[in-house]
Coordinates of C-alpha atoms in Angstrom, one line a residue:
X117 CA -37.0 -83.8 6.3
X118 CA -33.7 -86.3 5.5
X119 CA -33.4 -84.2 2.7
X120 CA -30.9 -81.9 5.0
X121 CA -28.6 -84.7 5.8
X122 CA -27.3 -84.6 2.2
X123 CA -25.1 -82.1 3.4
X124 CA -22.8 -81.8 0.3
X125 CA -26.2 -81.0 -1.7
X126 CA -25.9 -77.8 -4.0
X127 CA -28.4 -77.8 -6.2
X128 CA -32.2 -78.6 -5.5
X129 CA -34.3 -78.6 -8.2
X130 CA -38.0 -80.0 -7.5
X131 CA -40.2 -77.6 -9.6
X132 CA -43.1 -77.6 -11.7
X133 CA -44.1 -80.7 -9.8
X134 CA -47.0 -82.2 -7.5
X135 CA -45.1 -81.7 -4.2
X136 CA -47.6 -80.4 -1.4
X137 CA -46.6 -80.0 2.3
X138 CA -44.3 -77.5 4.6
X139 CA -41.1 -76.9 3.2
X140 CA -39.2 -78.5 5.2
X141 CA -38.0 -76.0 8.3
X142 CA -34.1 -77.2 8.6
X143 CA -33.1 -76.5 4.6
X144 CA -30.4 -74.2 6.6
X145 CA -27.9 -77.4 7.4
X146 CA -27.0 -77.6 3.7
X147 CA -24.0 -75.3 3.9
X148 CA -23.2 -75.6 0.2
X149 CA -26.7 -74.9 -1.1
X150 CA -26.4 -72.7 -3.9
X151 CA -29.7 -73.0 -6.0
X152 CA -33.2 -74.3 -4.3
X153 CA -35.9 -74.5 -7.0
X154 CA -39.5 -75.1 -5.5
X155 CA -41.6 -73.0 -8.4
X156 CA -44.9 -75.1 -9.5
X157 CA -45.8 -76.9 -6.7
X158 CA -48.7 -76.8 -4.1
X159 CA -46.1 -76.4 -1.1
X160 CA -48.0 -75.0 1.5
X161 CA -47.3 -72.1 4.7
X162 CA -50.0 -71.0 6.7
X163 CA -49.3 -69.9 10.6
X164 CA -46.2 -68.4 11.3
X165 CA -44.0 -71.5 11.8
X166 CA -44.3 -72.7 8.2
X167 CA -42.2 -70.1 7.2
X168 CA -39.6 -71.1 9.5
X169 CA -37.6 -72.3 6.5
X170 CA -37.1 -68.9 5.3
X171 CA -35.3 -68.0 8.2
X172 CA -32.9 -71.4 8.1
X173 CA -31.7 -70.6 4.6
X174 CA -30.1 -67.9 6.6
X175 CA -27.6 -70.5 7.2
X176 CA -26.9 -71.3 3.8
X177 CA -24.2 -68.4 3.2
X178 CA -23.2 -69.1 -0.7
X179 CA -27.1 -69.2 -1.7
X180 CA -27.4 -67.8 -5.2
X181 CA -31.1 -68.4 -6.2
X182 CA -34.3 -68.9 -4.6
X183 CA -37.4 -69.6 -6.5
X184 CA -40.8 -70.7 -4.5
X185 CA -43.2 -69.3 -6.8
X186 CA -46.3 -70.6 -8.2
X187 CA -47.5 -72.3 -4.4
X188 CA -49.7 -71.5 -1.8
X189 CA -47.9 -70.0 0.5
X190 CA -49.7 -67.6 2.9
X191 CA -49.6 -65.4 5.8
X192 CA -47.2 -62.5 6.4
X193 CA -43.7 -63.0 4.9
X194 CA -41.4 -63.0 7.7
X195 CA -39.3 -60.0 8.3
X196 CA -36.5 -62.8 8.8
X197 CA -36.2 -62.5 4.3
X198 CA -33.6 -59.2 5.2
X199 CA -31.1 -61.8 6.6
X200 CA -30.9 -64.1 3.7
X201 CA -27.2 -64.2 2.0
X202 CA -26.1 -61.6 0.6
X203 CA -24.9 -63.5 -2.5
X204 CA -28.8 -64.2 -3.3
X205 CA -28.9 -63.5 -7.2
X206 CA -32.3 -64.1 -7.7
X207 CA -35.3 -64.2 -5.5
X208 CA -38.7 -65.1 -7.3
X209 CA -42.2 -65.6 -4.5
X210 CA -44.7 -64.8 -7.5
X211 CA -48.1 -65.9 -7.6
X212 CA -49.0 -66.7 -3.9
X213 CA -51.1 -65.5 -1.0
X214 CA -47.9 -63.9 0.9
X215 CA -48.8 -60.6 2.6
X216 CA -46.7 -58.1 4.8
X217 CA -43.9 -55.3 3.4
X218 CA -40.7 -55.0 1.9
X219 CA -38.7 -54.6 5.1
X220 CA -36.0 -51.6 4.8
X221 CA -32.9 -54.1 5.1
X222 CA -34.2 -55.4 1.9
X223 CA -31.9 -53.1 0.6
X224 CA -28.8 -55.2 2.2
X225 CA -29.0 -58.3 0.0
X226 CA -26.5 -56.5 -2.7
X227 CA -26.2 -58.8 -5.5
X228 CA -29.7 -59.3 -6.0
X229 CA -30.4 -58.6 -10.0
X230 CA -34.4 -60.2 -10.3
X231 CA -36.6 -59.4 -7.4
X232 CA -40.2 -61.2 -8.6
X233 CA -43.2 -60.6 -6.2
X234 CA -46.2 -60.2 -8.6
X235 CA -49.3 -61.6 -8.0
X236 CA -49.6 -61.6 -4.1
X237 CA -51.1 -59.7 -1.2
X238 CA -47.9 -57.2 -0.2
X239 CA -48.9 -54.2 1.1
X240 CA -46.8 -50.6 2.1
X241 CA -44.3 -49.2 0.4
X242 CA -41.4 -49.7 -1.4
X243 CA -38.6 -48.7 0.9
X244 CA -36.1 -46.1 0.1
X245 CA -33.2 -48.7 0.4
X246 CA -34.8 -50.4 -3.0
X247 CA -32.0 -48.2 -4.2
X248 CA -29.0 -49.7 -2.9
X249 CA -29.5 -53.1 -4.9
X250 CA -27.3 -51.6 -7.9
X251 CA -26.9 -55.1 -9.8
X252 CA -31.1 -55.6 -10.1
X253 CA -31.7 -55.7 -13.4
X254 CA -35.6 -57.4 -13.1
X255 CA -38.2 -55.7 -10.3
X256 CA -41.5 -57.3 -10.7
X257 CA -44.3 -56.1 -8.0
X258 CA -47.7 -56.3 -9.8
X259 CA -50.7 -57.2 -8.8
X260 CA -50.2 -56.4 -5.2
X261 CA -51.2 -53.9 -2.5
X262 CA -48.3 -51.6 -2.6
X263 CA -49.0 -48.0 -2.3
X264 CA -47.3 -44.3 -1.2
X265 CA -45.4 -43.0 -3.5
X266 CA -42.6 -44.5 -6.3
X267 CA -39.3 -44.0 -4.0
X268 CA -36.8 -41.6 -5.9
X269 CA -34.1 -44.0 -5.2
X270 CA -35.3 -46.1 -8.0
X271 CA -33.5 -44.1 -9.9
X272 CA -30.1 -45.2 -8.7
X273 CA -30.7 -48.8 -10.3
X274 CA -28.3 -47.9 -13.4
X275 CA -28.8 -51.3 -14.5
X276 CA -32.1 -52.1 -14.3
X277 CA -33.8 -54.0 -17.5
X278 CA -37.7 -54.3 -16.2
X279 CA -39.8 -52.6 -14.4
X280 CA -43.6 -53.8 -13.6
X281 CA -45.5 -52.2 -10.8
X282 CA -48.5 -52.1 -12.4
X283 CA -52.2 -53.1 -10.5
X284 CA -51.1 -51.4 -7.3
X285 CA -52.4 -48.2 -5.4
X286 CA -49.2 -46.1 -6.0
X287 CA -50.0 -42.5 -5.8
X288 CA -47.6 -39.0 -6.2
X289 CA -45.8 -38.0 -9.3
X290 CA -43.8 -40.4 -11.3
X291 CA -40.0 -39.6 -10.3
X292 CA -37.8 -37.6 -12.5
X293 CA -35.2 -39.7 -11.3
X294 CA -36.6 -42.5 -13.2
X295 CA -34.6 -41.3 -16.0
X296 CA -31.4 -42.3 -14.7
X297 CA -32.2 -45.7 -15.6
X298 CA -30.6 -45.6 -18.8
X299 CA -30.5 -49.4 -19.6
X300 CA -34.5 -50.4 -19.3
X301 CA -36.5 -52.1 -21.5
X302 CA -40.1 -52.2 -20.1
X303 CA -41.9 -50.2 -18.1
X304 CA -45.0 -51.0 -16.6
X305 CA -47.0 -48.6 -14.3
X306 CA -50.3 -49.0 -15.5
X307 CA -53.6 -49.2 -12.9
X308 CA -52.3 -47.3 -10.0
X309 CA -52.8 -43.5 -9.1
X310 CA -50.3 -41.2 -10.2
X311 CA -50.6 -38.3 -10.6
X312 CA -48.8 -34.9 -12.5
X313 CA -46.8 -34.5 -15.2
X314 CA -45.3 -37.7 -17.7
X315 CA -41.6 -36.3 -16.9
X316 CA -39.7 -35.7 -20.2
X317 CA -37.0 -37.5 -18.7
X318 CA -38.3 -40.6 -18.3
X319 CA -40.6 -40.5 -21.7
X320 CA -37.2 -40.2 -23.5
X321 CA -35.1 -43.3 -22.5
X322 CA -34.1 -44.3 -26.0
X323 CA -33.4 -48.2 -24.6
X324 CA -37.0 -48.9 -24.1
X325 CA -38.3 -51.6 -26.3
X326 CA -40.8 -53.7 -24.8
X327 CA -42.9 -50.6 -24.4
X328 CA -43.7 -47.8 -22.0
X329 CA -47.2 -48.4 -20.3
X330 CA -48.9 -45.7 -17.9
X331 CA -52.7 -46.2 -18.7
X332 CA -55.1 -45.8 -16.0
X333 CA -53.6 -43.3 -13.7
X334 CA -54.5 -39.5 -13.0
X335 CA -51.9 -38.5 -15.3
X336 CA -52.3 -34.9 -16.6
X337 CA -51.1 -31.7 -18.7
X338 CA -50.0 -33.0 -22.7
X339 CA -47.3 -35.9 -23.9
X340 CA -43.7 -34.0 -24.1
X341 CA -42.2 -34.0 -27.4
X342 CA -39.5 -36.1 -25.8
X343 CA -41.6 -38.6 -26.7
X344 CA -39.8 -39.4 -29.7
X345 CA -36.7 -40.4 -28.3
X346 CA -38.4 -44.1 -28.2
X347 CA -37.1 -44.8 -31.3
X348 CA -37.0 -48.8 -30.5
X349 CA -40.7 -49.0 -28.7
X350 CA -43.1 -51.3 -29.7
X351 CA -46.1 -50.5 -27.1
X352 CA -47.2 -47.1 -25.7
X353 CA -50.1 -47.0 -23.9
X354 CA -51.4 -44.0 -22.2
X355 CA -55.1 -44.4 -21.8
X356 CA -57.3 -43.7 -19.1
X357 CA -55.5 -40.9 -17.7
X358 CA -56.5 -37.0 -17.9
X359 CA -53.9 -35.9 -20.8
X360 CA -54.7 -33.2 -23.1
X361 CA -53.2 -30.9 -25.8
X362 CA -52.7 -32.4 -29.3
X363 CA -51.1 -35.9 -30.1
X364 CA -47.3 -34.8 -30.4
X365 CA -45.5 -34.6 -34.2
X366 CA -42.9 -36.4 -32.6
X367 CA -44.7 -39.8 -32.1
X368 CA -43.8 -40.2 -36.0
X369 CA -40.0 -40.5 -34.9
X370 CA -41.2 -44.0 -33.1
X371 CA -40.7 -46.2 -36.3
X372 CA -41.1 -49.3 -34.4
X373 CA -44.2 -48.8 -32.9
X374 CA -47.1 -51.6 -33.1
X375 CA -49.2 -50.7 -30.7
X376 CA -50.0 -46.6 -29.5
X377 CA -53.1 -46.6 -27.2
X378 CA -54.1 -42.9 -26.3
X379 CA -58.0 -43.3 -25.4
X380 CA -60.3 -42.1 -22.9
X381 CA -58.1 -39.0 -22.8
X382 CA -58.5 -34.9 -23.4
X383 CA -56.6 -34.5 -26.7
X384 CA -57.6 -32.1 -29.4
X385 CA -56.8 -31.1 -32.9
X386 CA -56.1 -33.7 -35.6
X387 CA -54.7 -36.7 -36.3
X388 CA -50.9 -35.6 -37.2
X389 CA -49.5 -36.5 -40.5
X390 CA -46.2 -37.4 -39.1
X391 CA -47.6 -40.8 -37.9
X392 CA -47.6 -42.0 -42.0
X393 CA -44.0 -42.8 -41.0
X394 CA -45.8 -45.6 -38.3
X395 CA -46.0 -48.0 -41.1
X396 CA -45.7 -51.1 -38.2
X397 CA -49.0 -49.8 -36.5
X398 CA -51.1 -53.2 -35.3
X399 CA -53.1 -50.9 -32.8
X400 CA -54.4 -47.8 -32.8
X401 CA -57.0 -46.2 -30.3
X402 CA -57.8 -42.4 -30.2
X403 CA -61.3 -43.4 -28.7
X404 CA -63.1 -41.2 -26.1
X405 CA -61.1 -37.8 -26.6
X406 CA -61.7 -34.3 -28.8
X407 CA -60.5 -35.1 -31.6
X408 CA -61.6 -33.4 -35.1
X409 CA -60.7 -32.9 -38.7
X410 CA -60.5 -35.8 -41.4
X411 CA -59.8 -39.3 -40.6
X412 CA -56.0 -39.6 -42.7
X413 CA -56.4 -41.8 -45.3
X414 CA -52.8 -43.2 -44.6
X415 CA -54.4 -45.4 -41.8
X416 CA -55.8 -47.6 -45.0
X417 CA -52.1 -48.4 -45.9
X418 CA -50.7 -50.0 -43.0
X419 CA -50.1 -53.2 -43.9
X420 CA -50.7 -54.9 -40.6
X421 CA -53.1 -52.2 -38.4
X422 CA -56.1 -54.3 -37.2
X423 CA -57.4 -52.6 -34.2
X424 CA -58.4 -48.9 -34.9
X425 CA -60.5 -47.0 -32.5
X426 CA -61.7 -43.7 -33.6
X427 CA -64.9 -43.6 -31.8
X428 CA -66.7 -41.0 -29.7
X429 CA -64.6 -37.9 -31.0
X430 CA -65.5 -35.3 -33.5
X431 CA -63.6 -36.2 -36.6
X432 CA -65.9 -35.5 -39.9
X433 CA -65.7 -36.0 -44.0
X434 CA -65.9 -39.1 -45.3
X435 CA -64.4 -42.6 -44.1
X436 CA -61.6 -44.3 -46.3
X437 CA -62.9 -47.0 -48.4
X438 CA -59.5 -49.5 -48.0
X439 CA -57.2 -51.6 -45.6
X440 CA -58.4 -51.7 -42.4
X441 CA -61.4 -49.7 -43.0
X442 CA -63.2 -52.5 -44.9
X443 CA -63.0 -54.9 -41.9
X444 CA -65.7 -54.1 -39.8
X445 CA -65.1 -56.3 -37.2
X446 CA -61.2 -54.0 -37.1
X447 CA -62.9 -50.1 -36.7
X448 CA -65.3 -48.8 -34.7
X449 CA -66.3 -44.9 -35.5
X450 CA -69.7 -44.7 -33.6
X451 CA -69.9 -41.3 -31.7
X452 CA -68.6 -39.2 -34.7
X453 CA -72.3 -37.9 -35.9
X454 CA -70.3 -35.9 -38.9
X455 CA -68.8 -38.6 -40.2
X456 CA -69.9 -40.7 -43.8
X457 CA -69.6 -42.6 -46.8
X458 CA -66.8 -45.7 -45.1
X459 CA -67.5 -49.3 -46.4
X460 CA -70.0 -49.7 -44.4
X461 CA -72.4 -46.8 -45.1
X462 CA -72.2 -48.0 -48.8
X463 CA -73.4 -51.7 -47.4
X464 CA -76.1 -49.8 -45.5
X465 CA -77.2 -47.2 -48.6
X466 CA -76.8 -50.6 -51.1
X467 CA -79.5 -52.5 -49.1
X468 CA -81.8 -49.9 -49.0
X469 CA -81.9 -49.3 -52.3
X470 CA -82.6 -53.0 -53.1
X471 CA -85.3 -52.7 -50.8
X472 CA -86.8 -49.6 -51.7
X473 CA -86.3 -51.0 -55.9
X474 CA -88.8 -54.1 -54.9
X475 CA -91.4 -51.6 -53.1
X476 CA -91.4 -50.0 -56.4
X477 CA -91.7 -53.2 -58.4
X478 CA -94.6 -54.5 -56.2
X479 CA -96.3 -50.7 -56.6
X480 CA -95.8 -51.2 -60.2
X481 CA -97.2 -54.6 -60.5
X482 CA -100.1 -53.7 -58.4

């Protein structure tokens, strides 16, 4: 608690320790306070007045960075957060029990550029005024209870880097407005329940480069061919949604690509040849869709693809006999009953022909 007398303190930096306890409640005397790092600990907030700390740092008008992440703090986050400075930078609560919304004057604390929630028990919806932090760069929210719909507004984050929403119950369309944000990086908006259209606006934001990541949703109709403007991605994921149509030429444009995951889906036709040019591919799963034709044999010269999924669709011919096709441990085809020859039906006719070459011996010798 003496800790406030220090009243010339700026800096507090006390993470990734053993420190267990209340924070203490009058943190708001330290006028000059700029940085209070808390992260790692096992600081504890249970009823109501634990959190009265929160509303102290009110006080502290110059704060630039709050991180209390990684603790057990728990109970309903107190609608006191809106009144924080607005010089806050960076606000990071990941990774406790915290429950309660995103209060509307969320939307007031201006200079905020990495909002980091994840891994708690928030529930409601993002509010409309999500839009008015135009410096955010970072917005990190999975792993909660969020749900309604994605606000529009979001699009009005011009600079915003990251995106992760993902393991929520977000329903509605994903918005077109999403496009507008020119500058991100990653998107993450997998395990939720959106619905509709992939807006060609948002599958063609050329920045991306972490990767684009939508699996699990309701997602319907086919993958626009805007889909390869994502000349710099490096994951696409799409599974578990309701997609259909054929896998776009376009995908071939995405030279950077390591890992493409379009399983459990509704896609027909072939394999297209444009995706030779994917010569990066690590990952590749097609599985659980209506796929036919012949299996390209230019899957056998990626270099580094390791993980291929072709099963349960209706491809036929024979397998290829090279590259990741002879690790069986790297390709599962089970569920395509025209399928044959493939490494491993040579191992299968090989052993049966030993055997059935001793019954013969043993016959002869008898």
């Amino acid at each position: 608690m003496s800790l406030s007398n220090s009243l010339q303190l700026s800096l507090i930096q006390l993470q990734n320790n053993n420190f267990n306890g209340r924070i203490p409640p009058n943190l708001g005397s330290l006028q000059h306070l700029r940085i209070l790092l808390l992260y790692g600990n096992q600081l504890e907030a249970r009823e109501p007045l634990d959190w009265s700390f929160l509303t102290s740092l009110n006080n502290c008008t110059i704060l630039e960075v709050l991180q209390i992440d990684q603790n057990n703090l728990r109970g309903l986050l107190p609608k006191s957060i809106a009144n924080i400075s607005v010089t806050l930078q960076i606000l990071t609560m990941a990774t406790n029990s915290i429950e309660g919304s995103i209060p509307p004057e969320f939307g007031n604390i201006v200079c905020l550029t990495t909002i980091n929630l994840g891994f708690n028990h928030f529930s409601g919806r993002i509010p409309a005024s999500i839009g008015l932090l135009k410096n955010l760069h970072t917005l990190e929210l999975y792993f909660n209870n969020f749900s309604g719909e994605i606000p529009s507004t979001i699009g009005n984050l011009s600079q915003l880097n990251e995106l992760y929403i993902e393991f929520n119950s977000f329903s509605g369309s994903i918005p077109v407005s999403l496009g507008h944000c020119k500058s991100l990086v990653g998107l993450n908006l997998a395990y939720n329940s959106l619905t509709g259209m992939i807006p060609k606006e948002v599958i063609s934001i050329s920045s991306l480069g972490i990767g684009l990541i939508f699996e699990e949703n309701l997602l319907t109709d086919t993958i626009p061919l805007e889909v390869g403007s994502l000349v710099n991605v490096g994951i696409l994921s799409l599974s578990g949604n309701k997609l259909s149509g054929e896998i776009p030429k376009s995908l071939g444009k995405c030279h950077l690509l390591q890992i493409l995951h379009l399983g459990r889906n509704f896609f027909e036709g072939s394999i297209p040849t444009s995706l030779s040019a994917l010569r990066g591919l690590q990952e590749l799963d097609l599985s659980q869709n209506n796929l036919s034709g012949k299996i390209p044999t230019f899957l056998g010269d990626f270099p580094g693809l390791h993980n291929l999924n072709l099963s349960f669709n209706n491809f036929e011919g024979e397998v290829p006999r090279k590259g990741v096709f002879v690790n069986k441990s790297g390709i599962s085809v089970l569920g395509n009953d025209k399928l044959c020859g493939g490494i491993r039906f040579c191992i299968y006719l090989f052993v049966h022909f030993q055997v059935l070459r001793r019954f013969i011996s043993l016959l002869n010798w008898q």
